[in-house]
XYZ file of C-alpha atoms in Angstrom:
311
model
C 124.982 103.764 119.140
C 125.692 104.131 115.455
C 124.159 107.140 113.705
C 122.608 106.690 110.243
C 124.674 107.740 107.248
C 124.330 111.407 106.387
C 121.416 112.312 104.141
C 119.806 108.854 104.236
C 116.758 108.794 101.930
C 114.255 106.391 100.413
C 116.827 105.656 97.709
C 118.927 103.915 100.372
C 116.176 101.442 101.233
C 116.869 97.818 100.259
C 114.777 95.684 97.946
C 111.817 94.440 100.004
C 110.365 91.989 97.503
C 108.572 89.165 99.289
C 108.602 90.921 102.665
C 105.374 91.638 104.525
C 104.791 94.981 106.269
C 101.944 96.198 108.487
C 101.555 99.951 109.075
C 98.953 101.195 111.544
C 97.613 104.639 110.760
C 98.757 104.131 107.175
C 95.848 105.813 105.418
C 97.130 109.397 105.526
C 99.996 111.679 106.484
C 103.303 110.185 107.543
C 101.866 106.658 107.717
C 100.711 106.958 104.108
C 104.210 108.114 103.105
C 105.748 105.129 104.922
C 103.355 102.752 103.188
C 104.121 104.251 99.775
C 107.879 103.874 100.261
C 107.576 100.265 101.464
C 105.292 99.405 98.556
C 107.550 101.140 96.038
C 110.463 98.979 97.212
C 108.566 95.745 96.706
C 106.988 94.988 100.091
C 103.538 93.466 100.509
C 101.861 96.141 102.629
C 98.787 96.029 104.863
C 97.604 99.384 106.197
C 95.384 99.635 109.269
C 92.901 102.411 109.964
C 89.535 103.097 111.559
C 87.670 104.556 108.566
C 86.900 101.957 105.895
C 86.152 104.452 103.117
C 89.349 106.389 103.857
C 91.314 103.154 103.833
C 89.895 102.019 100.526
C 90.688 105.428 99.015
C 94.251 105.201 100.352
C 94.753 101.783 98.746
C 93.560 103.156 95.417
C 95.929 106.127 95.646
C 98.880 103.947 96.618
C 98.309 101.564 93.734
C 98.095 104.480 91.322
C 101.197 106.228 92.732
C 103.443 103.148 92.789
C 101.988 101.015 89.985
C 102.060 98.112 92.437
C 99.118 96.019 93.545
C 100.413 94.350 96.732
C 98.600 96.710 99.105
C 95.502 96.036 101.200
C 93.543 97.660 104.014
C 92.019 96.336 107.223
C 89.604 98.435 109.260
C 90.131 98.365 113.024
C 89.359 100.686 115.935
C 92.707 100.717 117.708
C 91.226 102.381 120.787
C 89.291 99.165 121.509
C 91.358 96.298 122.899
C 88.859 93.717 121.663
C 89.175 95.147 118.140
C 92.978 95.137 118.376
C 92.966 91.483 119.400
C 90.573 90.676 116.552
C 92.937 92.471 114.180
C 95.810 90.361 115.494
C 93.749 87.200 114.974
C 93.010 88.257 111.390
C 96.660 88.972 110.627
C 97.760 85.683 112.189
C 95.295 83.847 109.975
C 96.082 85.623 106.708
C 99.856 86.254 106.708
C 102.574 83.638 106.229
C 105.091 85.885 108.011
C 105.576 89.471 109.155
C 108.867 91.219 108.451
C 108.012 94.828 109.361
C 105.513 96.164 111.897
C 105.258 99.944 112.235
C 103.108 101.046 115.178
C 102.337 104.484 113.772
C 98.674 105.182 114.605
C 98.187 108.064 116.994
C 95.786 110.506 118.619
C 97.141 113.927 119.502
C 95.799 115.982 122.393
C 91.992 116.019 122.417
C 90.844 118.916 124.570
C 88.711 116.759 126.838
C 89.452 113.490 128.552
C 87.998 110.487 126.725
C 87.976 107.052 128.320
C 87.512 103.955 126.161
C 85.242 101.079 127.069
C 88.334 99.317 128.417
C 88.717 102.114 130.976
C 91.816 103.529 129.299
C 92.350 107.170 128.305
C 92.134 107.562 124.515
C 95.734 108.640 123.783
C 97.147 105.885 125.969
C 94.847 103.379 124.258
C 95.764 104.263 120.661
C 99.297 105.639 120.936
C 100.689 103.004 123.267
C 98.549 100.021 124.242
C 97.381 99.158 120.695
C 100.975 98.770 119.519
C 101.894 96.843 122.656
C 99.085 94.347 122.081
C 99.823 93.965 118.373
C 103.532 93.402 118.889
C 103.076 90.683 121.493
C 100.175 88.992 119.702
C 102.071 88.912 116.399
C 105.216 87.286 117.787
C 104.421 83.999 115.968
C 104.613 85.873 112.647
C 107.550 88.088 113.591
C 109.692 85.089 114.493
C 109.069 83.129 111.273
C 111.807 84.932 109.345
C 115.156 86.359 110.480
C 115.911 90.053 110.929
C 112.379 91.369 111.376
C 111.757 94.926 112.535
C 109.190 96.524 114.853
C 109.079 100.323 115.013
C 107.205 102.348 117.630
C 106.607 105.828 116.222
C 106.996 108.267 119.084
C 107.114 112.074 118.837
C 109.191 115.134 119.511
C 106.894 115.528 122.550
C 108.531 118.722 123.719
C 108.316 119.426 127.420
C 109.124 117.204 130.376
C 107.153 113.958 130.253
C 106.995 112.164 133.573
C 105.653 108.632 133.579
C 103.409 107.524 136.436
C 101.338 104.381 136.696
C 98.042 105.877 137.860
C 97.300 107.866 134.688
C 96.216 105.160 132.240
C 92.553 105.963 132.964
C 93.039 109.687 132.322
C 92.692 110.997 135.839
C 94.077 114.534 136.275
C 93.952 114.862 132.483
C 96.257 117.377 130.845
C 96.442 116.940 127.059
C 100.081 117.763 126.431
C 101.377 115.814 129.402
C 99.341 112.727 128.550
C 100.410 112.853 124.922
C 104.082 113.213 125.840
C 103.861 110.445 128.432
C 102.231 108.009 126.004
C 105.021 108.703 123.508
C 107.716 108.292 126.166
C 106.168 104.915 126.996
C 106.425 103.911 123.320
C 110.137 104.660 123.325
C 110.632 102.823 126.621
C 108.756 99.769 125.395
C 110.901 99.652 122.260
C 113.888 99.248 124.574
C 112.207 96.669 126.814
C 110.765 94.491 124.039
C 114.086 94.545 122.194
C 115.688 93.233 125.369
C 113.120 90.439 125.642
C 113.620 89.323 122.047
C 117.392 89.334 122.513
C 117.110 87.300 125.719
C 114.921 84.771 123.888
C 117.503 84.454 121.118
C 115.112 85.872 118.514
C 116.324 88.124 115.681
C 113.415 90.547 116.089
C 114.618 94.135 116.392
C 112.411 96.680 118.159
C 113.295 100.338 117.911
C 111.625 103.732 117.881
C 111.367 106.770 115.674
C 110.067 110.323 115.652
C 108.833 112.159 112.539
C 109.734 115.604 113.856
C 107.327 118.338 112.782
C 105.367 116.967 109.847
C 102.946 118.808 107.577
C 99.967 116.545 108.272
C 96.401 116.999 109.445
C 97.369 115.641 112.861
C 99.273 118.869 113.501
C 96.794 121.354 112.014
C 93.449 120.524 113.594
C 91.875 123.779 114.783
C 88.634 122.381 116.183
C 87.568 123.251 119.717
C 87.736 119.515 120.355
C 91.531 119.845 120.142
C 93.616 121.179 123.040
C 94.736 124.822 122.852
C 98.454 124.003 122.261
C 97.406 122.253 119.055
C 95.287 125.180 117.915
C 98.134 127.564 118.682
C 100.544 125.348 116.750
C 98.149 125.283 113.796
C 98.187 129.093 113.720
C 101.990 129.254 113.896
C 102.305 126.689 111.097
C 99.952 128.775 108.960
C 102.131 131.840 109.507
C 105.436 129.971 109.215
C 104.834 126.905 107.019
C 108.584 126.348 106.640
C 108.695 125.066 110.243
C 107.376 121.704 109.115
C 108.708 119.096 106.728
C 106.801 117.013 104.214
C 105.258 113.679 105.236
C 107.718 111.978 102.892
C 110.704 113.483 104.723
C 109.061 112.920 108.121
C 108.676 109.212 107.320
C 112.420 108.683 106.879
C 113.389 107.930 110.513
C 110.795 105.149 110.727
C 111.759 103.795 107.316
C 115.419 103.734 108.343
C 114.523 101.926 111.570
C 112.312 99.450 109.705
C 114.540 98.579 106.755
C 118.195 99.528 107.076
C 120.677 96.798 107.978
C 122.607 99.255 110.160
C 119.608 100.138 112.345
C 120.009 99.046 115.956
C 117.454 97.628 118.349
C 116.421 99.626 121.402
C 117.401 102.910 119.718
C 115.172 105.862 118.760
C 115.773 107.615 115.428
C 114.605 111.142 114.609
C 115.352 114.062 112.279
C 118.938 115.147 112.796
C 118.455 118.931 112.623
C 116.640 121.618 114.574
C 116.638 119.583 117.803
C 114.783 116.721 116.162
C 112.235 118.832 114.286
C 113.523 118.544 110.714
C 116.141 116.817 108.617
C 117.450 113.422 107.624
C 117.419 110.488 110.071
C 119.754 110.671 113.042
C 119.976 109.584 116.668
C 117.407 111.215 118.962
C 118.335 113.009 122.141
C 115.699 110.928 123.947
C 118.127 108.016 123.738
C 119.873 109.653 126.685
C 116.753 109.969 128.854
C 117.109 108.158 132.148
C 113.783 106.335 131.679
C 115.171 104.412 128.703
C 118.019 103.109 130.871
C 116.186 102.525 134.168
C 115.723 98.748 134.147
C 113.364 98.714 137.119
C 111.138 101.304 135.447
C 111.182 99.432 132.133
C 110.232 96.212 133.898
C 107.455 97.949 135.807
C 106.009 99.458 132.625
C 106.062 96.044 130.959
C 104.250 94.399 133.884
C 101.691 97.197 134.067
C 101.091 97.018 130.314
C 100.431 93.287 130.443
C 98.058 93.819 133.341
C 96.088 96.562 131.521
C 95.855 94.597 128.268
C 95.664 91.030 129.518
C 98.224 89.974 126.886
């Protein structure tokens, strides 16, 4: 694995004029910062989010901040597999190609188990299965141009995630464990899908990224609807705000993975300092996790994912 150059920043991004990029969860936080950087470098950007008014406001802000007009918003509930498939149909109909897909949308540790109408636990539905469906459904667009990039945005997910195949419906729900497991699955699927594209002779690169600790609303929710580790983290961030980095800095690993010619498929990029919490893009320690190298487990996750989604 080749590490990114030291102190890689937005200034190192290439010219993206004429390239199409889709960013899920692009209306705020790190996803908004990713969208702004892609737009600033010339890409035609489509951001995906659930709230139409929030999305329209984000488009207005991005146009004002970058003085570029090639930004649009599509509303979609990514927890609903029917809605995700409808989103894919819409993108297939409207785009001539797709050069960058960043699966960034996420839900982080609701206190209580929520099961979608598809029978899937909410974090698994949004964090993992939505991106899985989109990536496979959008293959006709991703393969129209060479050297396209798909990025699964994972997480620092501290702790010891352990993937099992009887947890997709949220049974024995524990917020932190389910969150970490859904993010581990994202990293694993980056490896597996990259393998499949390589085997098919396609120049589609799939990799992963982690933003580290980012100063976004996702990390500071203090509602009782959020699990206690999140509320405790919100308090610690209030006391020690220097623990977190800006959304713009937190977006860099995904931007490197999505745009740099030296990025490698099947690799996860993350902040290079503080054990992946802060800093410029680097290689993530999760690249050494056994799950990312266990071919039988990768194959099993892929089969299970196709069974759950019907894709």
